[in-house]
Short mmCIF file of C-alpha atoms and ligand atoms in Angstrom, two decimals:
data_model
loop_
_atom_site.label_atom_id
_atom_site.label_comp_id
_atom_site.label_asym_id
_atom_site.label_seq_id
_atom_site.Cartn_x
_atom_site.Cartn_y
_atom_site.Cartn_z
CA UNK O 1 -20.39 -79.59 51.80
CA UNK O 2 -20.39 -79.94 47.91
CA UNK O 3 -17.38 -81.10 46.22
CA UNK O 4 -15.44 -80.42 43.63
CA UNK O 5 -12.64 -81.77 42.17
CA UNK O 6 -10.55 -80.93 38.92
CA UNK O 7 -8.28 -83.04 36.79
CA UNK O 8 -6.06 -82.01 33.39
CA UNK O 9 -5.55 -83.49 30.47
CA UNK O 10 -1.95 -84.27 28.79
CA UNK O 11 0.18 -84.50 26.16
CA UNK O 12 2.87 -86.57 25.83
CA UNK O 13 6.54 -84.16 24.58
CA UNK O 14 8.24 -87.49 23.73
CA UNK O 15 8.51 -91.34 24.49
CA UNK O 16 5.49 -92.83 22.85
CA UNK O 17 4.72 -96.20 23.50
CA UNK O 18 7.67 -97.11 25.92
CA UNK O 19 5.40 -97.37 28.85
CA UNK O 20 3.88 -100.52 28.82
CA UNK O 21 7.05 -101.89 28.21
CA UNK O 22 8.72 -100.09 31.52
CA UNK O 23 10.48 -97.86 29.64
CA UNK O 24 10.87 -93.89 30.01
CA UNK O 25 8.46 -91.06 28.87
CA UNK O 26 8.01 -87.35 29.26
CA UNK O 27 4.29 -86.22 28.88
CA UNK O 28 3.09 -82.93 30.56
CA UNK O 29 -0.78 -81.63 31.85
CA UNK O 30 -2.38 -79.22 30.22
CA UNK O 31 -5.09 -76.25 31.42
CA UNK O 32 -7.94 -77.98 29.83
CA UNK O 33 -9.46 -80.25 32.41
CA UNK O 34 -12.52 -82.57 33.75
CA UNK O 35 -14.38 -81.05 36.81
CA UNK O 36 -16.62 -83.12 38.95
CA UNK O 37 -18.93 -81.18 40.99
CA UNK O 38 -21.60 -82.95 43.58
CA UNK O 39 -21.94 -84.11 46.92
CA UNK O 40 -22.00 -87.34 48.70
CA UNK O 41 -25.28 -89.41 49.68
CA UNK O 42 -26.16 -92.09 52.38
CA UNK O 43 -27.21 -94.16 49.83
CA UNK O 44 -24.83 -96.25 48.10
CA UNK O 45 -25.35 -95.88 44.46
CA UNK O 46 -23.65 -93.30 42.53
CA UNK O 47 -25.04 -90.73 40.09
CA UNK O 48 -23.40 -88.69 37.52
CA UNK O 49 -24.70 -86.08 34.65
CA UNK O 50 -22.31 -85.63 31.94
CA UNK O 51 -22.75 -81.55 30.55
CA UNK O 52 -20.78 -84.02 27.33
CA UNK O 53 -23.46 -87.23 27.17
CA UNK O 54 -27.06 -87.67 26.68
CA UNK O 55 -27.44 -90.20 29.72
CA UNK O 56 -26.66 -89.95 33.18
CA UNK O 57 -25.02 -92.95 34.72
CA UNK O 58 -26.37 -94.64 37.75
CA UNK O 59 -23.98 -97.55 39.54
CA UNK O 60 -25.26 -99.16 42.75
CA UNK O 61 -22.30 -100.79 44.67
CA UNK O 62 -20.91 -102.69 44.97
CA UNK O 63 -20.15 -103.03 41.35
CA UNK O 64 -20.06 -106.25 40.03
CA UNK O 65 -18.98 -106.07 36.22
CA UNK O 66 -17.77 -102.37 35.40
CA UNK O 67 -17.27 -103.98 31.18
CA UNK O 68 -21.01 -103.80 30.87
CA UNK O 69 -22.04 -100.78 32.63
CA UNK O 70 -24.37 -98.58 30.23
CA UNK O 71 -24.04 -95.89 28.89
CA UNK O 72 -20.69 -96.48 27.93
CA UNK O 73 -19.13 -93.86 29.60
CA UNK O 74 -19.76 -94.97 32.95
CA UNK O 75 -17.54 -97.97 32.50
CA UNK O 76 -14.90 -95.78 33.37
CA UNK O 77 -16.46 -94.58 36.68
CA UNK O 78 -17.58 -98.01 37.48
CA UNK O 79 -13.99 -99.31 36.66
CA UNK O 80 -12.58 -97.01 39.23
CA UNK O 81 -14.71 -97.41 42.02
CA UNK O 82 -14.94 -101.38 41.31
CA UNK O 83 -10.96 -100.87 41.96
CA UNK O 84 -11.58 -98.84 44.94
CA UNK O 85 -13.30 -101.51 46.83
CA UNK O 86 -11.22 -104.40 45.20
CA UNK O 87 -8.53 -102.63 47.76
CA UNK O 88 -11.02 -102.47 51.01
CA UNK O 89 -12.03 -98.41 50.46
CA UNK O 90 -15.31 -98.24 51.86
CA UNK O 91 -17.58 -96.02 49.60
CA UNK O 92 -19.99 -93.63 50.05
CA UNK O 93 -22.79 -92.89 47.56
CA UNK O 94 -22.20 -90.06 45.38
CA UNK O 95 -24.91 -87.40 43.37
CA UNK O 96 -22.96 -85.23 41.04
CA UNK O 97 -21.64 -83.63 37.49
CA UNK O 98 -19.20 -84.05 35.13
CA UNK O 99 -17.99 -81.52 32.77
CA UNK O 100 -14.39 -81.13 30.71
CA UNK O 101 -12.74 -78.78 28.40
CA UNK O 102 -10.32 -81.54 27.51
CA UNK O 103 -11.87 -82.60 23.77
CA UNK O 104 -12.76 -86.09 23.82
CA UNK O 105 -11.50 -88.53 21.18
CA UNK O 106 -8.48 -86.01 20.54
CA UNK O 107 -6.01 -88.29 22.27
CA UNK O 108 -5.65 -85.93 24.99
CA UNK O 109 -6.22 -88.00 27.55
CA UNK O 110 -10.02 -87.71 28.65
CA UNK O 111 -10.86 -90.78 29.75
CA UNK O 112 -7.47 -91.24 32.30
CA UNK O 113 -8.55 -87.64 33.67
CA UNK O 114 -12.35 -88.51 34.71
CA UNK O 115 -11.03 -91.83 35.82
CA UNK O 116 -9.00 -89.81 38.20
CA UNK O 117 -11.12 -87.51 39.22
CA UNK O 118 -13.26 -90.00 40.21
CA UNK O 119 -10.76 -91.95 42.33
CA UNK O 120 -9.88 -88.14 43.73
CA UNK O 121 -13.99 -87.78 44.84
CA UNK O 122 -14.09 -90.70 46.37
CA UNK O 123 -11.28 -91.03 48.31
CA UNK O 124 -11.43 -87.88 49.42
CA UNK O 125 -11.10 -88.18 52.74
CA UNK O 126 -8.40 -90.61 53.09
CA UNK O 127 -6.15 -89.12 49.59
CA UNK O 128 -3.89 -92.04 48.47
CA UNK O 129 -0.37 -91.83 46.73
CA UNK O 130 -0.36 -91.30 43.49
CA UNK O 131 1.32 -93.61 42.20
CA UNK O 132 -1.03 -96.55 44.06
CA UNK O 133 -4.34 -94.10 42.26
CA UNK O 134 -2.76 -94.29 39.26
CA UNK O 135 -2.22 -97.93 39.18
CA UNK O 136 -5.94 -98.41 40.33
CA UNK O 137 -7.02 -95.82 37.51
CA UNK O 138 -5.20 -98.09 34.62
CA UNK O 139 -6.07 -101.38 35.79
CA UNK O 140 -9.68 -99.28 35.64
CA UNK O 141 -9.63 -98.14 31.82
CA UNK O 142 -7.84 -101.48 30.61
CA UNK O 143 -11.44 -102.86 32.03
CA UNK O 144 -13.76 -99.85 30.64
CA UNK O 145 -12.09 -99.44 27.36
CA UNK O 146 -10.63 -102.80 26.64
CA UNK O 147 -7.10 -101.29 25.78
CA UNK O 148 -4.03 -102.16 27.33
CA UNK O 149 -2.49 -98.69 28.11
CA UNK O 150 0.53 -98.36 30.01
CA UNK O 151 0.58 -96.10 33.22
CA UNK O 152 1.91 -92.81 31.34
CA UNK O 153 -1.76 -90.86 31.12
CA UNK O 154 -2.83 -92.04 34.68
CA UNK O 155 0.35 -91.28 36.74
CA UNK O 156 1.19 -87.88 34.39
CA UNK O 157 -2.26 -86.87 35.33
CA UNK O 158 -2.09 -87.69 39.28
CA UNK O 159 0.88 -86.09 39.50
CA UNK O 160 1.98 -83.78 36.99
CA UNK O 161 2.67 -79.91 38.22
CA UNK O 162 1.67 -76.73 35.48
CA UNK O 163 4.75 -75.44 34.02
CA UNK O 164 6.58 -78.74 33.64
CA UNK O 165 6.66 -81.58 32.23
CA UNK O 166 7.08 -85.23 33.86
CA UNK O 167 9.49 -87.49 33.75
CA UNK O 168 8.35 -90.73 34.67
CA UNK O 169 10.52 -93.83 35.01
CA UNK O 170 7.94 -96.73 33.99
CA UNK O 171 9.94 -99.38 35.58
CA UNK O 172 9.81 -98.09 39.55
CA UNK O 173 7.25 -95.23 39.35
CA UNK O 174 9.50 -92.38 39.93
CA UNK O 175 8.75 -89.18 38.65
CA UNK O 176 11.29 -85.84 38.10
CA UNK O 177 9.38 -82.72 37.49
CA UNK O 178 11.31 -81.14 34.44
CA UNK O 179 10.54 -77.53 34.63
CA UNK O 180 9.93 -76.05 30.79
CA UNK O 181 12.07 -72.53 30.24
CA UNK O 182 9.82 -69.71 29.29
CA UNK O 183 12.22 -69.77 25.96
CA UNK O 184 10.36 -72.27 24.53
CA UNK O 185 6.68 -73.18 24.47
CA UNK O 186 4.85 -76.41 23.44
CA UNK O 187 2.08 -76.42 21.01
CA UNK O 188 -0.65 -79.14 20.68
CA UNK O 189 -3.33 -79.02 17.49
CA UNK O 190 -6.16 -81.52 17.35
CA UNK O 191 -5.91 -83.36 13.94
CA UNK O 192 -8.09 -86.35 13.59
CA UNK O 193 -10.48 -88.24 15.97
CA UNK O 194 -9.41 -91.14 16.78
CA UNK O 195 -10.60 -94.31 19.65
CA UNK O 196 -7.79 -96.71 20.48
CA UNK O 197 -10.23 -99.72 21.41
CA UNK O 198 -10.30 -101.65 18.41
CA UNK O 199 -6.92 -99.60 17.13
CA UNK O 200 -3.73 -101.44 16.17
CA UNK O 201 -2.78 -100.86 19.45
CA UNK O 202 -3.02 -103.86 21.53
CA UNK O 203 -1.20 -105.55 18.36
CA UNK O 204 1.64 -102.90 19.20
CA UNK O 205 1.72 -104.01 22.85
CA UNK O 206 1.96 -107.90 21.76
CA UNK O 207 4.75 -107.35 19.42
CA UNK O 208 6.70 -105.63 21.94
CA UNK O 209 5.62 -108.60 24.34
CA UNK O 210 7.51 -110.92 21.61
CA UNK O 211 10.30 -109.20 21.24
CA UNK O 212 10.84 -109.32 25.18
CA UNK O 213 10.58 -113.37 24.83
CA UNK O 214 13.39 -113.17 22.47
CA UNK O 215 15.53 -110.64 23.70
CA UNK O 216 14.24 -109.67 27.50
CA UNK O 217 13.40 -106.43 28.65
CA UNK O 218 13.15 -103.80 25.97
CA UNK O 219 14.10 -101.41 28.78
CA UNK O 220 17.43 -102.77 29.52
CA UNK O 221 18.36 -104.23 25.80
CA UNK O 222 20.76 -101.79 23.33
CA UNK O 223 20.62 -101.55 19.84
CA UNK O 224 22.87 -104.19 19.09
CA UNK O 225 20.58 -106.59 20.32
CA UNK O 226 18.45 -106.21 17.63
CA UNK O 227 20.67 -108.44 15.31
CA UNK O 228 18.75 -111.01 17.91
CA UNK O 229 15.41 -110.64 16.61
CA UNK O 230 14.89 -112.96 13.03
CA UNK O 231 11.37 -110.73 12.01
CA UNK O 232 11.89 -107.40 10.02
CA UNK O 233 8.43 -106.36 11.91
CA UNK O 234 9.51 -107.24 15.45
CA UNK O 235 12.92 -105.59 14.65
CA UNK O 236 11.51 -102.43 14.12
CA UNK O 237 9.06 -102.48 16.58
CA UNK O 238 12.01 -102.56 18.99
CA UNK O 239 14.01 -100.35 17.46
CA UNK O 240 11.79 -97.82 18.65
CA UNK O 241 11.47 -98.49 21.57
CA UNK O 242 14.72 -98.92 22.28
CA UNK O 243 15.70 -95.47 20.59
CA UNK O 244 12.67 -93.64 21.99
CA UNK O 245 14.19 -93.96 25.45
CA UNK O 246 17.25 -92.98 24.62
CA UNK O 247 16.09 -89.97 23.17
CA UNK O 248 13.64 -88.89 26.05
CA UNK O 249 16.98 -88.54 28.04
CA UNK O 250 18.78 -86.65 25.17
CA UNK O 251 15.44 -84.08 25.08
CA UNK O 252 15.72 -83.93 28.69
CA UNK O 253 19.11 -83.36 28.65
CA UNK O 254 18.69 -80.74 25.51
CA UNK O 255 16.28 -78.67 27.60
CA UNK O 256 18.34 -78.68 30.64
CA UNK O 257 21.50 -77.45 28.52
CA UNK O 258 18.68 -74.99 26.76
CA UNK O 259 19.87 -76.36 23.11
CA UNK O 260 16.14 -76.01 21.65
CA UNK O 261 17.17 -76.85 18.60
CA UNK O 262 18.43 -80.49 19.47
CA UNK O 263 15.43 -80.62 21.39
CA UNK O 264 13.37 -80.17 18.71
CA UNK O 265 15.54 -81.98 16.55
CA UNK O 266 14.74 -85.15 18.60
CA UNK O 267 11.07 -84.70 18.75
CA UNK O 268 10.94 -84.91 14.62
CA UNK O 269 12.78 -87.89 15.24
CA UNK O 270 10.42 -90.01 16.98
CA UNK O 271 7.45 -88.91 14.92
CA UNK O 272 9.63 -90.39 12.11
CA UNK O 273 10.81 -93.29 14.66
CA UNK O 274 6.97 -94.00 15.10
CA UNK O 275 5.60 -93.87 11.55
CA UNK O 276 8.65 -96.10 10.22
CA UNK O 277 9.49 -98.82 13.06
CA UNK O 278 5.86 -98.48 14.95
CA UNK O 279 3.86 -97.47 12.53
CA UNK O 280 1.15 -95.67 14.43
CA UNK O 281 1.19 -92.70 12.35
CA UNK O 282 -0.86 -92.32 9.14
CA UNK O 283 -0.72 -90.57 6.04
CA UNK O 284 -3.06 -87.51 8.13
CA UNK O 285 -0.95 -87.09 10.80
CA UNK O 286 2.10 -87.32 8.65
CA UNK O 287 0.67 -84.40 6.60
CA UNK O 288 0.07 -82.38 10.09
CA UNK O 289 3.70 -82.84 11.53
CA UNK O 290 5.08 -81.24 7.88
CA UNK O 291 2.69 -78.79 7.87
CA UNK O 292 3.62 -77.90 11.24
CA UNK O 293 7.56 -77.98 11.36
CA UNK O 294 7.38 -75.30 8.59
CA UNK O 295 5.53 -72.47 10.60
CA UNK O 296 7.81 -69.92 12.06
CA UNK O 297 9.94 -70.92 15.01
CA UNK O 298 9.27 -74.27 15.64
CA UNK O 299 11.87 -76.48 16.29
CA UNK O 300 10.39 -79.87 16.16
CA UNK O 301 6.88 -81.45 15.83
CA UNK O 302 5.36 -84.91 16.13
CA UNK O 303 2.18 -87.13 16.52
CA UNK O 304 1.65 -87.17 20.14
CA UNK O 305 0.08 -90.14 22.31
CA UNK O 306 -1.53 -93.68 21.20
CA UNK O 307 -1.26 -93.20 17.29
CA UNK O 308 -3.61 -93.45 14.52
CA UNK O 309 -4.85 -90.06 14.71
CA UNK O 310 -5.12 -87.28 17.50
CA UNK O 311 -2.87 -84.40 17.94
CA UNK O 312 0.24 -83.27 16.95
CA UNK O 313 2.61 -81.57 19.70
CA UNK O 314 5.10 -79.26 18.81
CA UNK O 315 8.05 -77.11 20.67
CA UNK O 316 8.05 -73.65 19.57
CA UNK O 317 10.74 -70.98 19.91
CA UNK O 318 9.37 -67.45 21.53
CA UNK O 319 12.12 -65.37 21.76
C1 GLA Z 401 -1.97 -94.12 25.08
C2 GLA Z 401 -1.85 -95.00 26.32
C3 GLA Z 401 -0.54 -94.75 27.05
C4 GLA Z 401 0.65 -94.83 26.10
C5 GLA Z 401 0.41 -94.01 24.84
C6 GLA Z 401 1.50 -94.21 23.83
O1 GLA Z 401 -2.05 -92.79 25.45
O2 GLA Z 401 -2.94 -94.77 27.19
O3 GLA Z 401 -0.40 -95.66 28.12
O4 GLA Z 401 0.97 -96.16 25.80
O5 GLA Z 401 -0.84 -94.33 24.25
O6 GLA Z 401 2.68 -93.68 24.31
#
């Protein structure tokens, strides 16, 4: 019987890079997705077209080195199912095709949603928690793509539900499905292409790694405790973290009291939080998020996601 399975893209509302750093976020799915389409083989090697790449990708398994699979954007299929049988799944060989609506390179997530989808495929007769696939499916891109992502895209993806957005507690894994009133709707435009490999981004994740050695866990530590920390850089660099998971609880708690305007209010404020303290934003994006929080009825706007380039998300009013 040929298979098929489906996974969305996201976009993150608000907490940007808090993840990695077990902190609190609030990104959502989205109705663009990656479809795999194909059926299973007695053979065990795996084959996949891509309706997106010029070259198919053919992995016999087990896999030994998933970083240098070619083409490149097998890495991420190999990284999964590499994974997969690090944990004792037994595979079966696969024949199939990939195709998305989710654009690539736009920071919407395409790369955690075919790694999924692939974990979905070939565990599908034995499903796992999502939480353990999503887990798998980091450790998986941090391997294919060299960056250190947190679990946000991954778990968001596994587990998110259309029509809200998820709230996911990066410490323990928990997840509270925050329904999004038909008041309000969220936006997302596609600025700038951007890659994180080779980004600033792994630099972000070490600085936050040194301020934990002075101070401890970002997640637990207040804003007083940033007197602690002697560099202006690393001072920043906490202070938004530390402020960006604050306000994920004051959006969710803006939503729930429907007070859109503080809602959008606090979305503004972490673009600002991330282009001052983070600085992941750039001159481009900036540009967008202006451009943006001056059409009619929205409420708040902001760079969405890794940094350096992508999309900008914004909450609209409809009534
Ligand atoms: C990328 C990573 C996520 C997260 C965001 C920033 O999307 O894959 O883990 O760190 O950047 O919030």
């Amino acid at each position: 019987m040929p298979v098929i399975v489906s996974t969305p893209g996201r976009v993150n509302l608000i907490g940007d890079h808090t993840d990695y750093t077990q902190g609190l976020v609030l990104p959502m799915i989205l109705d663009v997705v990656t479809t795999i389409t194909g059926d299973f083989t007695d053979d065990r090697v795996w084959h996949l077209v891509s309706d997106d790449e010029p070259l198919p990708v053919t992995l016999s398994l087990p896999i030994d080195d998933p970083a240098r699979i070619e083409p490149r954007w097998g890495r991420y299929v190999a990284g999964v199912l590499h994974e997969l049988e690090k944990t004792g799944v037994s595979l079966r060989g696969f024949s199939g095709r990939v195709s998305t609506t989710i654009p690539i390179g736009s920071g919407l997530s395409s790369s955690a949603a075919l790694e999924i989808a692939v974990a979905r495929v070939a565990t599908i007769d034995r499903p796992m928690p999502e939480t353990v696939l999503a887990q798998l499916c980091r450790r998986a891109e941090h391997v294919a793509s060299g960056v250190p992502c947190g679990i946000m895209d991954q778990l968001c993806i596994a587990a998110g539900q259309p029509g809200h957005a998820t709230l996911i507690d990066c410490r323990d894994l928990t997840i509270e499905h925050v329904s999004i009133p038909s008041a309000i709707t969220v936006d997302v435009e596609f600025i700038a292409p951007r890659t994180l490999a080779g980004s600033e981004y792994a630099d972000r994740v070490a600085e936050t790694s040194a301020v934990e050695r002075i101070i401890g866990p970002l997640r637990d530590a207040s804003l007083e405790s940033l007197t602690a920390i002697a560099d202006e850089t690393l001072r920043r660099r906490a202070r938004h973290v530390i402020s960006e998971n604050q306000r994920v609880l004051d959006f969710v708690a803006a939503l729930r009291r429907a007070n859109w305007t503080e809602a959008g209010r606090l979305m503004t404020e972490s673009h600002w939080s991330l282009r001052h303290d983070f600085e992941t934003s750039n001159a481009t994006m900036d540009a967008a998020v202006e451009r943006t929080l001056r059409r009619p009825g929205v409420l708040g706007a902001r760079m969405t996601g890794g940094g350096f380039g992508g999309c900008v998300v914004a909450l609209r009013s409809v009534e």
